Coordinates of C-alpha atoms and ligand atoms in Angstrom, one line a residue:
M298 CA -79.2 27.3 -51.9
C299 CA -82.6 26.4 -50.4
G300 CA -85.3 28.3 -48.6
I301 CA -86.5 27.5 -45.1
V302 CA -89.5 28.9 -43.2
G303 CA -91.2 28.3 -39.8
Y304 CA -94.2 29.5 -37.9
V305 CA -95.6 29.2 -34.4
G306 CA -98.5 31.2 -33.2
T307 CA -102.3 31.6 -33.0
R308 CA -103.1 31.0 -36.6
Q309 CA -103.1 27.8 -38.7
A310 CA -99.5 27.3 -39.7
A311 CA -99.8 25.6 -43.2
P312 CA -101.1 28.6 -45.2
I313 CA -98.5 30.9 -43.7
L314 CA -95.7 28.4 -44.4
L315 CA -96.8 28.1 -48.1
S316 CA -97.1 31.9 -48.5
A317 CA -93.7 32.3 -46.9
L318 CA -92.2 29.6 -49.1
S319 CA -93.6 31.3 -52.2
R320 CA -91.5 34.3 -51.4
L321 CA -88.4 32.1 -51.3
E322 CA -89.0 30.0 -54.4
Y323 CA -86.2 31.8 -56.2
R324 CA -83.8 30.2 -53.7
G325 CA -84.6 26.8 -55.0
Y326 CA -87.5 25.1 -56.8
D327 CA -87.0 21.4 -57.5
S328 CA -89.1 20.2 -54.6
A329 CA -90.7 21.5 -51.4
G330 CA -92.3 20.2 -48.2
I331 CA -93.9 21.3 -44.9
A332 CA -94.4 19.6 -41.5
V333 CA -97.2 20.9 -39.3
R334 CA -98.1 19.8 -35.8
D335 CA -101.2 20.3 -33.7
G336 CA -100.2 20.5 -30.1
A337 CA -98.9 17.2 -28.8
E338 CA -100.0 15.4 -32.0
L339 CA -97.2 14.1 -34.2
A340 CA -96.1 16.3 -37.1
E341 CA -97.7 15.6 -40.4
V342 CA -95.2 15.8 -43.3
V343 CA -96.2 16.6 -46.9
K344 CA -93.7 16.9 -49.7
A345 CA -93.9 17.3 -53.5
T346 CA -91.4 17.6 -56.4
G347 CA -91.4 20.5 -58.8
K348 CA -92.8 23.9 -58.2
L349 CA -94.3 25.0 -54.9
A350 CA -97.7 25.0 -56.5
N351 CA -97.6 21.2 -56.6
L352 CA -97.2 21.1 -52.8
S353 CA -99.9 23.7 -52.3
M354 CA -102.3 21.6 -54.3
K355 CA -101.5 18.5 -52.2
V356 CA -102.6 20.3 -49.1
D357 CA -105.4 22.3 -50.6
G358 CA -103.6 25.5 -50.1
G359 CA -102.8 24.5 -46.5
K360 CA -106.4 23.9 -45.4
A361 CA -105.8 20.1 -45.3
L362 CA -103.2 20.4 -42.5
K363 CA -104.2 21.5 -39.0
G364 CA -101.8 22.9 -36.5
F365 CA -100.3 26.1 -35.1
C366 CA -96.7 25.1 -35.4
G367 CA -94.8 24.1 -38.5
I368 CA -91.7 24.3 -40.7
G369 CA -91.2 24.3 -44.5
H370 CA -88.5 24.1 -47.1
T371 CA -88.0 24.7 -50.8
R372 CA -85.1 22.8 -52.2
W373 CA -82.2 23.4 -54.5
A374 CA -80.7 19.9 -54.5
T375 CA -77.0 19.5 -53.7
H376 CA -77.0 16.0 -52.3
G377 CA -79.5 13.6 -53.8
E378 CA -81.7 14.0 -56.9
P379 CA -84.8 16.1 -56.7
S380 CA -87.5 13.7 -55.5
T381 CA -90.2 13.4 -52.9
T382 CA -88.0 11.2 -50.8
N383 CA -85.1 13.6 -50.8
A384 CA -87.3 16.7 -50.3
H385 CA -87.4 18.2 -46.8
P386 CA -88.6 18.0 -44.0
H387 CA -86.6 15.0 -42.9
V388 CA -87.4 12.9 -39.9
S389 CA -85.5 10.8 -37.3
G390 CA -87.7 7.8 -38.1
N391 CA -88.8 6.5 -41.5
C392 CA -90.6 8.7 -44.0
L393 CA -93.3 7.4 -46.3
G394 CA -92.1 7.1 -49.9
S395 CA -94.8 9.5 -51.0
G396 CA -93.5 11.9 -48.4
C397 CA -97.0 12.4 -46.8
G398 CA -98.8 11.7 -43.6
P399 CA -98.0 11.6 -39.9
V400 CA -94.6 10.3 -39.0
E401 CA -93.5 8.2 -36.1
S402 CA -90.6 10.4 -35.3
D403 CA -89.2 12.3 -32.3
V404 CA -87.4 14.8 -34.5
V405 CA -88.4 16.6 -37.7
G406 CA -86.3 19.2 -39.5
V407 CA -85.3 21.1 -42.6
H408 CA -81.9 22.5 -43.6
N409 CA -80.2 24.9 -45.9
G410 CA -76.5 24.4 -46.5
I411 CA -74.0 21.6 -47.1
I412 CA -72.8 19.0 -44.5
E413 CA -69.4 18.1 -45.8
N414 CA -68.8 15.1 -43.5
Y415 CA -72.2 13.6 -43.7
Q416 CA -70.9 10.3 -45.0
E417 CA -68.8 9.6 -41.9
L418 CA -71.7 10.7 -39.6
K419 CA -74.0 8.3 -41.5
E420 CA -71.6 5.4 -41.0
K421 CA -71.7 6.2 -37.2
L422 CA -75.5 6.2 -37.1
L423 CA -75.7 3.0 -39.1
K424 CA -73.7 1.3 -36.4
H425 CA -76.4 2.5 -34.0
D426 CA -79.1 0.8 -36.0
Y427 CA -80.3 3.9 -37.7
R428 CA -81.7 3.3 -41.3
F429 CA -81.9 5.9 -44.1
Y430 CA -84.7 6.4 -46.6
S431 CA -83.0 9.3 -48.6
N432 CA -79.5 10.1 -49.8
T433 CA -79.4 13.6 -48.4
D434 CA -77.0 15.1 -45.9
T435 CA -79.9 16.6 -44.1
E436 CA -81.5 13.3 -43.0
V437 CA -78.1 12.4 -41.5
V438 CA -78.1 15.6 -39.4
I439 CA -81.7 15.1 -38.2
K440 CA -81.0 11.5 -37.1
L441 CA -77.8 12.6 -35.4
I442 CA -79.8 15.2 -33.3
D443 CA -82.2 12.4 -32.5
Y444 CA -79.3 10.1 -31.5
Y445 CA -77.9 12.7 -29.0
Y446 CA -81.4 13.6 -27.8
K447 CA -82.1 10.1 -26.8
K448 CA -78.6 9.3 -25.6
Y449 CA -78.1 12.2 -23.2
K450 CA -81.8 13.1 -22.4
L451 CA -80.8 16.8 -21.8
G452 CA -83.3 18.3 -24.2
P453 CA -83.2 19.9 -27.6
I454 CA -80.6 22.6 -27.1
D455 CA -78.1 20.1 -25.8
A456 CA -78.9 17.5 -28.5
I457 CA -78.4 20.2 -31.2
N458 CA -75.2 21.5 -29.7
R459 CA -73.7 18.0 -29.5
T460 CA -74.6 17.5 -33.1
L461 CA -73.1 20.7 -34.4
V462 CA -69.8 20.0 -32.7
R463 CA -69.6 16.9 -34.9
V464 CA -70.7 18.6 -38.1
R465 CA -68.5 20.2 -40.8
G466 CA -70.1 22.4 -43.3
T467 CA -72.8 25.1 -43.4
Y468 CA -76.3 25.0 -42.0
A469 CA -79.5 26.9 -41.4
L470 CA -81.2 24.2 -39.4
E471 CA -84.9 24.2 -38.2
V472 CA -86.0 21.4 -35.9
M473 CA -89.2 20.3 -34.1
F474 CA -89.2 17.8 -31.2
K475 CA -92.3 15.6 -30.5
D476 CA -91.8 16.2 -26.8
Y477 CA -91.8 20.0 -27.2
P478 CA -95.0 21.0 -28.9
D479 CA -95.4 24.6 -30.1
E480 CA -91.6 25.1 -30.1
I481 CA -89.2 25.3 -33.0
Y482 CA -85.4 25.2 -32.6
V483 CA -83.0 26.7 -35.1
A484 CA -79.2 26.8 -35.5
R485 CA -77.0 28.7 -37.9
K486 CA -73.6 28.5 -39.5
D487 CA -72.8 30.4 -42.8
A488 CA -76.4 30.2 -44.1
P489 CA -79.0 32.8 -43.4
I490 CA -81.8 32.7 -40.9
I491 CA -83.9 35.5 -39.7
I492 CA -86.6 35.3 -36.9
G493 CA -89.5 37.7 -36.7
T494 CA -92.0 38.2 -33.9
S495 CA -95.3 39.9 -33.5
A496 CA -98.0 39.6 -30.8
G497 CA -98.3 35.9 -30.0
E498 CA -96.6 34.8 -33.2
S499 CA -93.1 34.0 -34.4
F500 CA -91.8 33.6 -38.0
I501 CA -88.6 32.0 -39.3
A502 CA -87.2 32.3 -42.8
S503 CA -84.0 32.3 -44.9
D504 CA -84.6 35.8 -46.2
V505 CA -86.6 38.8 -45.1
P506 CA -89.1 38.6 -48.0
A507 CA -90.7 35.5 -46.6
I508 CA -91.9 37.2 -43.5
I509 CA -91.9 41.0 -44.3
N510 CA -95.7 40.8 -44.8
Y511 CA -96.2 39.6 -41.2
T512 CA -93.7 41.6 -39.2
Q513 CA -90.9 44.1 -39.5
S514 CA -89.4 43.2 -36.1
V515 CA -86.7 40.7 -36.7
Y516 CA -83.8 39.0 -34.9
Y517 CA -80.6 38.1 -36.7
I518 CA -79.1 34.9 -35.3
D519 CA -75.4 34.9 -35.5
N520 CA -73.1 32.1 -36.6
L521 CA -72.8 29.1 -34.2
E522 CA -75.9 30.3 -32.3
L523 CA -79.1 28.4 -31.6
A524 CA -82.6 29.7 -30.8
R525 CA -85.7 28.3 -29.2
I526 CA -88.8 29.9 -30.8
C527 CA -92.2 29.9 -29.1
A528 CA -95.4 31.8 -30.1
G529 CA -94.3 35.5 -29.9
S530 CA -91.0 34.9 -28.1
V531 CA -87.4 33.8 -28.9
H532 CA -84.5 32.7 -26.7
F533 CA -80.9 32.5 -28.1
Y534 CA -78.1 30.3 -27.0
D535 CA -74.4 29.7 -27.7
L536 CA -72.8 26.3 -28.4
N537 CA -72.3 25.9 -24.6
G538 CA -76.0 26.2 -24.1
D539 CA -75.7 29.6 -22.3
E540 CA -78.5 32.1 -23.1
V541 CA -77.5 35.0 -25.3
P542 CA -79.5 38.2 -25.0
K543 CA -80.6 39.9 -28.2
E544 CA -82.7 42.9 -29.2
P545 CA -85.0 42.9 -32.3
T546 CA -84.3 45.3 -35.2
K547 CA -86.8 46.9 -37.5
V548 CA -86.6 45.9 -41.2
E549 CA -87.0 48.9 -43.6
L550 CA -86.8 46.9 -46.9
S551 CA -89.9 46.6 -49.1
P552 CA -90.8 42.9 -49.8
Q553 CA -89.8 43.3 -53.4
A554 CA -86.5 44.8 -52.6
A555 CA -85.9 42.2 -49.9
E556 CA -86.2 39.4 -52.3
K557 CA -83.1 40.8 -54.0
E558 CA -81.6 41.4 -50.5
G559 CA -81.4 45.1 -51.2
F560 CA -79.9 44.9 -54.7
E561 CA -81.9 46.5 -57.5
H562 CA -81.6 43.5 -59.8
F563 CA -81.0 39.8 -59.4
M564 CA -78.0 40.1 -61.7
M565 CA -76.2 42.4 -59.3
K566 CA -77.2 40.2 -56.4
E567 CA -75.7 37.2 -58.2
I568 CA -72.6 39.1 -59.1
H569 CA -72.1 39.6 -55.4
E570 CA -72.8 36.0 -54.6
Q571 CA -69.7 34.9 -56.6
P572 CA -67.2 34.8 -53.7
R573 CA -69.4 32.4 -51.8
V574 CA -70.3 30.4 -55.0
V575 CA -66.6 30.0 -55.9
K576 CA -65.8 28.9 -52.4
D577 CA -68.7 26.4 -52.2
T578 CA -67.9 25.0 -55.7
L579 CA -64.2 24.6 -54.8
H580 CA -64.9 23.0 -51.4
S581 CA -67.5 20.7 -52.9
A582 CA -64.7 18.8 -54.6
I583 CA -61.9 19.1 -52.1
K584 CA -61.8 16.4 -49.4
D585 CA -58.9 15.8 -47.1
G586 CA -56.8 18.2 -49.3
S587 CA -57.3 16.3 -52.5
I588 CA -59.5 16.9 -55.6
H589 CA -62.4 14.4 -55.9
I590 CA -64.1 14.3 -59.3
D591 CA -66.1 11.4 -60.6
I592 CA -63.7 10.3 -63.4
D593 CA -61.5 7.3 -63.0
D594 CA -57.8 8.0 -62.7
E595 CA -56.9 5.2 -65.1
F596 CA -59.1 6.8 -67.7
L597 CA -57.5 10.2 -67.2
K598 CA -54.1 8.6 -67.6
K599 CA -55.0 7.1 -71.0
L600 CA -56.9 10.1 -72.2
S601 CA -55.8 11.3 -75.7
R602 CA -58.0 14.4 -76.2
I603 CA -60.7 16.5 -74.6
Y604 CA -63.7 18.1 -76.2
I605 CA -65.5 20.8 -74.4
V606 CA -69.0 21.6 -75.6
G607 CA -71.4 24.3 -74.6
C608 CA -73.4 27.4 -75.7
G609 CA -73.0 31.1 -74.9
S610 CA -71.3 31.7 -71.6
A611 CA -70.9 28.0 -71.0
Y612 CA -68.9 27.8 -74.2
H613 CA -66.8 30.8 -73.1
A614 CA -66.0 28.9 -69.9
G615 CA -64.9 26.1 -72.1
V616 CA -62.5 28.3 -74.0
V617 CA -61.0 29.4 -70.7
G618 CA -60.9 25.7 -69.7
Q619 CA -59.1 24.9 -73.0
Y620 CA -56.2 27.3 -72.3
V621 CA -55.9 26.2 -68.6
I622 CA -56.0 22.5 -69.3
E623 CA -53.4 22.8 -72.1
R624 CA -51.2 24.9 -69.8
L625 CA -51.3 22.4 -67.0
T626 CA -51.4 19.1 -68.9
D627 CA -50.2 17.4 -72.1
V628 CA -53.8 16.8 -73.3
P629 CA -55.0 18.7 -76.4
V630 CA -58.4 20.3 -76.0
R631 CA -60.9 21.3 -78.6
V632 CA -63.8 23.6 -77.7
E633 CA -67.0 23.4 -79.8
L634 CA -70.3 25.3 -79.9
A635 CA -72.9 22.7 -79.1
S636 CA -75.0 23.7 -82.0
E637 CA -72.0 22.9 -84.3
F638 CA -70.7 19.9 -82.5
R639 CA -74.1 18.0 -82.8
Y640 CA -74.0 18.2 -86.6
R641 CA -70.3 18.1 -87.5
K642 CA -69.0 15.0 -89.2
M643 CA -66.0 15.2 -86.9
P644 CA -63.7 12.2 -86.3
L645 CA -63.7 11.8 -82.6
A646 CA -60.8 10.0 -80.9
K647 CA -62.0 7.0 -79.1
D648 CA -60.2 7.5 -75.8
S649 CA -61.6 11.1 -75.5
L650 CA -63.4 12.9 -72.8
V651 CA -66.4 15.0 -73.8
I652 CA -67.2 17.7 -71.3
L653 CA -70.7 19.3 -71.5
V654 CA -70.9 22.7 -69.8
S655 CA -74.4 24.0 -69.0
Q656 CA -75.9 26.0 -66.1
S657 CA -79.5 24.9 -66.7
G658 CA -78.6 21.4 -67.8
E659 CA -81.5 21.7 -70.3
T660 CA -80.0 23.6 -73.3
A661 CA -81.3 21.7 -76.3
D662 CA -78.1 22.0 -78.4
T663 CA -75.9 20.9 -75.5
L664 CA -78.2 17.9 -74.7
A665 CA -78.1 16.9 -78.3
A666 CA -74.3 17.2 -78.3
L667 CA -74.2 14.9 -75.2
R668 CA -76.3 12.3 -77.0
A669 CA -74.2 12.5 -80.1
A670 CA -71.1 11.9 -78.0
K671 CA -72.7 9.0 -76.3
E672 CA -73.8 7.5 -79.6
K673 CA -70.1 7.3 -80.4
S674 CA -69.4 5.7 -77.0
L675 CA -67.4 8.6 -75.7
F676 CA -67.2 9.3 -72.0
T677 CA -69.3 12.3 -71.1
Y678 CA -68.7 14.6 -68.1
A679 CA -71.3 17.3 -67.4
I680 CA -70.6 20.5 -65.5
V681 CA -74.1 21.5 -64.5
N682 CA -75.8 23.8 -62.0
V683 CA -79.2 22.1 -61.7
V684 CA -79.3 18.8 -59.9
G685 CA -81.2 16.2 -61.8
S686 CA -81.4 18.2 -65.0
S687 CA -81.5 16.3 -68.3
I688 CA -77.8 16.8 -69.1
A689 CA -76.9 15.8 -65.5
R690 CA -79.0 12.7 -65.7
E691 CA -77.8 11.5 -69.1
A692 CA -74.0 12.2 -68.8
D693 CA -71.7 9.4 -67.6
S694 CA -70.4 11.6 -64.8
V695 CA -71.5 15.0 -63.4
F696 CA -69.9 17.8 -61.5
Y697 CA -72.5 20.1 -59.8
T698 CA -71.5 23.7 -59.6
M699 CA -72.7 25.2 -56.3
A700 CA -74.1 28.5 -57.7
G701 CA -77.7 28.0 -56.5
P702 CA -80.6 29.2 -58.5
E703 CA -79.5 31.8 -61.0
I704 CA -82.5 34.1 -61.8
A705 CA -80.9 36.8 -64.0
V706 CA -80.9 35.7 -67.7
A707 CA -77.3 36.9 -68.0
T708 CA -75.2 34.4 -66.2
T709 CA -72.5 35.5 -63.8
K710 CA -72.1 33.3 -60.7
A711 CA -72.7 30.1 -62.7
Y712 CA -70.0 31.0 -65.2
S713 CA -67.6 31.7 -62.4
A714 CA -68.5 28.3 -60.9
Q715 CA -67.9 26.6 -64.2
L716 CA -64.4 28.1 -64.3
I717 CA -63.7 26.5 -60.9
A718 CA -65.0 23.2 -62.1
L719 CA -62.7 23.3 -65.2
Y720 CA -59.7 24.4 -63.1
L721 CA -60.3 21.4 -60.8
L722 CA -60.4 19.0 -63.7
A723 CA -57.2 20.5 -65.1
I724 CA -55.4 20.1 -61.8
K725 CA -56.7 16.6 -61.3
L726 CA -55.7 15.6 -64.8
G727 CA -52.2 17.1 -64.5
T728 CA -51.7 15.5 -61.2
V729 CA -52.7 12.0 -62.4
R730 CA -50.6 12.4 -65.5
G731 CA -47.6 13.7 -63.7
S732 CA -47.4 17.2 -65.2
I733 CA -48.4 18.7 -61.8
T734 CA -46.3 17.7 -58.9
D735 CA -47.8 20.1 -56.3
P736 CA -51.5 20.4 -56.8
K737 CA -51.9 21.9 -53.3
E738 CA -50.1 25.0 -54.4
L739 CA -52.6 25.5 -57.2
V740 CA -55.6 24.7 -55.0
D741 CA -54.3 27.1 -52.3
E742 CA -54.1 29.8 -55.1
M743 CA -57.7 29.0 -56.0
E744 CA -58.7 29.5 -52.4
T745 CA -57.7 33.2 -52.8
I746 CA -60.2 33.8 -55.6
P747 CA -63.2 34.7 -53.4
E748 CA -61.4 37.4 -51.5
K749 CA -60.0 38.8 -54.7
I750 CA -63.4 39.0 -56.3
E751 CA -64.6 40.8 -53.2
A752 CA -61.7 43.3 -53.7
I753 CA -62.8 44.0 -57.3
L754 CA -66.4 44.4 -56.3
K755 CA -65.3 47.4 -54.2
E756 CA -64.3 49.1 -57.5
R757 CA -67.9 49.0 -58.8
D758 CA -68.5 52.8 -58.3
R759 CA -65.6 53.6 -60.7
I760 CA -67.0 51.1 -63.2
Q761 CA -70.5 52.6 -62.9
W762 CA -69.0 56.1 -63.5
F763 CA -67.2 54.8 -66.6
A764 CA -70.4 53.1 -67.9
A765 CA -72.4 56.2 -67.5
K766 CA -69.8 58.1 -69.5
F767 CA -69.9 55.7 -72.4
A768 CA -73.5 54.4 -72.2
H769 CA -74.4 56.1 -75.5
I770 CA -71.9 54.2 -77.7
K771 CA -73.0 51.9 -80.5
D772 CA -69.9 49.6 -80.7
A773 CA -67.3 48.2 -78.3
F774 CA -64.4 45.8 -78.8
F775 CA -62.9 43.5 -76.2
I776 CA -59.4 42.4 -77.0
G777 CA -56.8 40.1 -75.4
R778 CA -54.5 37.2 -75.9
G779 CA -54.6 33.7 -74.5
I780 CA -56.7 33.4 -71.4
D781 CA -57.4 37.1 -71.6
Y782 CA -59.0 36.6 -75.0
A783 CA -61.1 33.8 -73.6
S784 CA -62.2 36.1 -70.8
C785 CA -63.0 38.8 -73.4
L786 CA -65.5 36.5 -75.1
E787 CA -67.6 36.5 -71.9
G788 CA -67.1 40.2 -71.3
S789 CA -68.4 41.0 -74.8
L790 CA -71.5 38.8 -74.4
K791 CA -72.4 40.4 -71.1
M792 CA -72.2 43.8 -72.8
K793 CA -74.3 42.7 -75.8
E794 CA -77.0 40.7 -74.1
I795 CA -78.1 43.1 -71.5
S796 CA -77.1 46.6 -72.8
Y797 CA -77.7 45.8 -76.5
V798 CA -74.5 47.6 -77.4
H799 CA -72.9 45.7 -80.3
S800 CA -69.6 44.4 -79.2
E801 CA -67.0 41.9 -80.4
A802 CA -64.3 40.0 -78.6
Y803 CA -61.1 39.7 -80.6
A804 CA -57.8 38.0 -80.3
A805 CA -55.7 41.2 -80.0
G806 CA -53.2 39.8 -82.6
E807 CA -56.0 39.3 -85.1
L808 CA -57.3 42.9 -85.3
K809 CA -54.9 44.0 -87.9
H810 CA -56.2 41.3 -90.3
G811 CA -59.2 43.3 -91.2
T812 CA -61.3 44.4 -88.2
I813 CA -59.0 47.3 -87.3
S814 CA -60.7 49.1 -90.2
L815 CA -63.7 49.6 -88.0
I816 CA -61.7 51.6 -85.4
E817 CA -62.5 55.3 -85.6
D818 CA -62.5 58.3 -83.3
G819 CA -64.1 57.4 -80.0
T820 CA -64.5 53.7 -80.6
L821 CA -64.4 52.0 -77.2
V822 CA -61.7 49.3 -77.0
I823 CA -61.4 47.3 -73.7
G824 CA -58.1 45.5 -73.4
V825 CA -57.7 42.6 -70.9
N826 CA -54.0 42.2 -70.2
T827 CA -52.7 39.9 -67.5
Q828 CA -50.6 37.3 -69.1
D829 CA -46.9 37.8 -68.5
E830 CA -45.4 36.8 -71.8
L831 CA -48.2 38.4 -73.8
F832 CA -48.4 41.7 -71.9
E833 CA -46.2 43.8 -74.1
K834 CA -47.9 42.4 -77.3
T835 CA -51.4 43.2 -76.1
L836 CA -50.3 46.6 -74.9
S837 CA -48.9 47.4 -78.4
N838 CA -52.2 46.2 -80.0
L839 CA -54.0 48.7 -77.7
V840 CA -51.6 51.5 -78.7
E841 CA -52.2 50.6 -82.4
V842 CA -56.0 51.1 -82.1
G843 CA -55.4 54.1 -79.8
S844 CA -53.4 55.8 -82.5
R845 CA -56.4 55.4 -84.8
G846 CA -58.7 57.2 -82.3
A847 CA -60.0 54.5 -80.1
Y848 CA -60.8 55.2 -76.5
L849 CA -58.8 52.7 -74.5
A850 CA -59.8 51.0 -71.3
A851 CA -57.8 48.2 -69.7
I852 CA -58.3 45.5 -67.2
T853 CA -54.9 44.5 -65.8
E854 CA -53.3 43.4 -62.6
N855 CA -52.2 45.5 -59.6
G856 CA -48.6 46.6 -60.2
R857 CA -48.8 46.9 -63.9
Y858 CA -49.1 50.7 -63.6
S859 CA -47.2 51.4 -66.8
M860 CA -50.6 50.6 -68.5
E861 CA -51.9 54.0 -67.4
D862 CA -49.3 55.7 -69.7
S863 CA -51.0 54.2 -72.7
V864 CA -54.7 53.9 -71.9
N865 CA -57.4 56.3 -70.8
F866 CA -59.0 54.2 -68.1
T867 CA -57.7 51.2 -66.1
V868 CA -59.2 48.7 -63.7
Y869 CA -56.8 46.8 -61.6
T870 CA -57.4 43.3 -60.4
P871 CA -55.5 41.6 -57.5
R872 CA -52.5 39.6 -58.6
I873 CA -53.1 35.9 -59.0
N874 CA -51.5 33.0 -60.8
E875 CA -52.3 34.0 -64.4
I876 CA -53.8 30.6 -65.1
F877 CA -56.8 31.7 -62.9
S878 CA -56.9 35.3 -64.1
A879 CA -60.2 34.8 -66.0
S880 CA -62.0 34.4 -62.7
L881 CA -61.0 38.0 -61.8
T882 CA -61.0 39.8 -65.1
V883 CA -64.6 38.8 -65.8
I884 CA -65.8 40.7 -62.8
P885 CA -65.2 44.2 -64.0
M886 CA -66.7 43.2 -67.4
Q887 CA -69.9 41.8 -65.7
L888 CA -70.2 45.1 -63.8
L889 CA -69.6 47.1 -67.0
G890 CA -72.3 45.2 -68.9
Y891 CA -74.6 45.7 -65.9
Y892 CA -74.0 49.4 -65.5
F893 CA -74.3 50.0 -69.3
A894 CA -77.8 48.4 -69.2
V895 CA -78.8 50.3 -66.1
A896 CA -77.6 53.6 -67.7
R897 CA -79.6 52.8 -70.8
G898 CA -82.7 52.1 -68.6
L899 CA -83.0 48.5 -69.8
D900 CA -84.5 45.4 -68.1
V901 CA -81.3 44.0 -66.7
D902 CA -82.7 40.7 -65.4
K903 CA -84.9 40.0 -68.4
P904 CA -83.2 41.3 -71.6
R905 CA -85.3 41.3 -74.8
N906 CA -85.5 38.2 -77.0
L907 CA -83.7 36.0 -74.4
A908 CA -84.6 33.2 -72.1
K909 CA -82.8 31.7 -69.2
S910 CA -82.6 28.3 -70.7
V911 CA -82.8 27.7 -74.4
T912 CA -84.6 24.3 -74.5
V913 CA -85.3 24.6 -78.2
E914 CA -83.0 24.3 -81.2
Ligands
AGP1300 C1 -75.3 33.8 -70.8 O1 -75.4 35.0 -70.1 C2 -76.6 33.5 -71.5 N1 -77.7 33.5 -70.6 C3 -76.5 32.3 -72.4 O2 -75.4 32.5 -73.3 C4 -76.3 30.9 -71.7 O3 -74.9 30.9 -71.2 C5 -76.4 29.8 -72.8 O4 -77.7 29.9 -73.3 C6 -76.1 28.4 -72.2 O5 -77.1 28.1 -71.2 P1 -76.8 26.9 -70.2 O6 -75.5 27.2 -69.5 O7 -78.0 26.8 -69.3 O8 -76.6 25.7 -71.1

């Protein structure tokens, strides 16, 4: 997820662009850039890696760039490492390696989204003597616009329309044309853009917070629409180039609230981003109906063992992955905490695969585990959310989850994306080794996960009511068997880390070996129960603790209504192939932890003692 901004009006553009970008930095912060033009002069492009402050310094807070029209971008890399070359804006000509200075280009643009078929489009342009300086999908789109602009000579709207007909993917696109000074063109499909106007000025941004300080009068551009933005006026067009009339609306949100798109906390915003994140992560690896991951099929065929290594929620995703991989393939899987793996004197089978799971890609223990595995010449595969992070760079192969920047310390969307990455690996492995004959059936089932998460999110009021009722408790237990137990590990951590309620996840069959002595009147026990052959066993474990005074809550699937005869409170999740059930059962537990923390008046996004990335031992 990236942030885009634009301005055309009566003031110098650069300071406004930088200010607007600073309100979007949470959308991506591995590099940034702006392009500003002064009338008919060519646009001057300046880019910088790292935080936005680095770009601001390069242009002296914007004072070094003159011009009343410009665009800007803050990047969350999806294609191409974070670098000045890969940073936006991208141009139709060549861009200086340092990413600075005037550019001999007819078209300059920025983009938020993913162009799935950018490789084939790049091949087409190479045949027409285009050359590429970056490995981004965005540069391909900008050059394709330039190609149609020169070929048909029908102006910007036509050139963009012809391009979008060829493009597969998502985009919030912002483009300037040398021949059209003081105009900015935008196009949108499945990525947000809003356009604000005030007297003699127009503002463009990915989110309201970037422009709320300048205007509250905004236009929402719809999917597959384009717009031509001049100083203080906007014209909208459909893909046929016909003008579409639109009225502005007044934004009521405060800037602070808008940054969270109306949610009270980033965590809740990110919980609600999960349907999109799951879809983007799944689609990032599916091409022409098959799974593409960067591990050689022959290696997968000969594989004798898999080790999955991570910390916290990443480790929990690995435990889910272990159950799923062992259900779908004949490969034994061992999951290890990174802080243990790095010091164990553990014999590691030579033809093993070591999977490192990490949202930040910077967790010290996980990075050390990666290096330990590499010292033993084992093949390392990283499942990471931050492009170009240390673990991503040092692993032999990497799978990027498409969760976008995750601001809340308690992970939600990145964990869900990690599950998708592990499911894809399991299906690929099973297909290559012959234990799966119809991978499409499983992938099609995965395609239903986003809408099923949406359905569960509609239950949030019931979960909020339940959390308010139990917010005073000191202890909670999460019990389940198999994949349900793995899901409980994550549910329990969500509860602990943001509401500070002591909770434990337990294999339901293990309680009677000691811990059941802790159960007393009113102890909250949450049972996750979705696995067919284990359902009755887990239910009887719940009844056991219920008979000792526990208050029983259950997370189970639609249709298993007998559960209500035995427990006090039930949350139902849509039916799904039970191999993927962890993607659904975690949602109520994320919401539960969140609402417990809210009911207890705690800082949900920044819980005490914690950091988003633990880069120390
Ligand atoms: C999860 O909510 C926590 N924030 C924490 O357990 C986290 O998952 C762990 O520190 C691993 O971080 P990583 O995924 O960035 O490596």
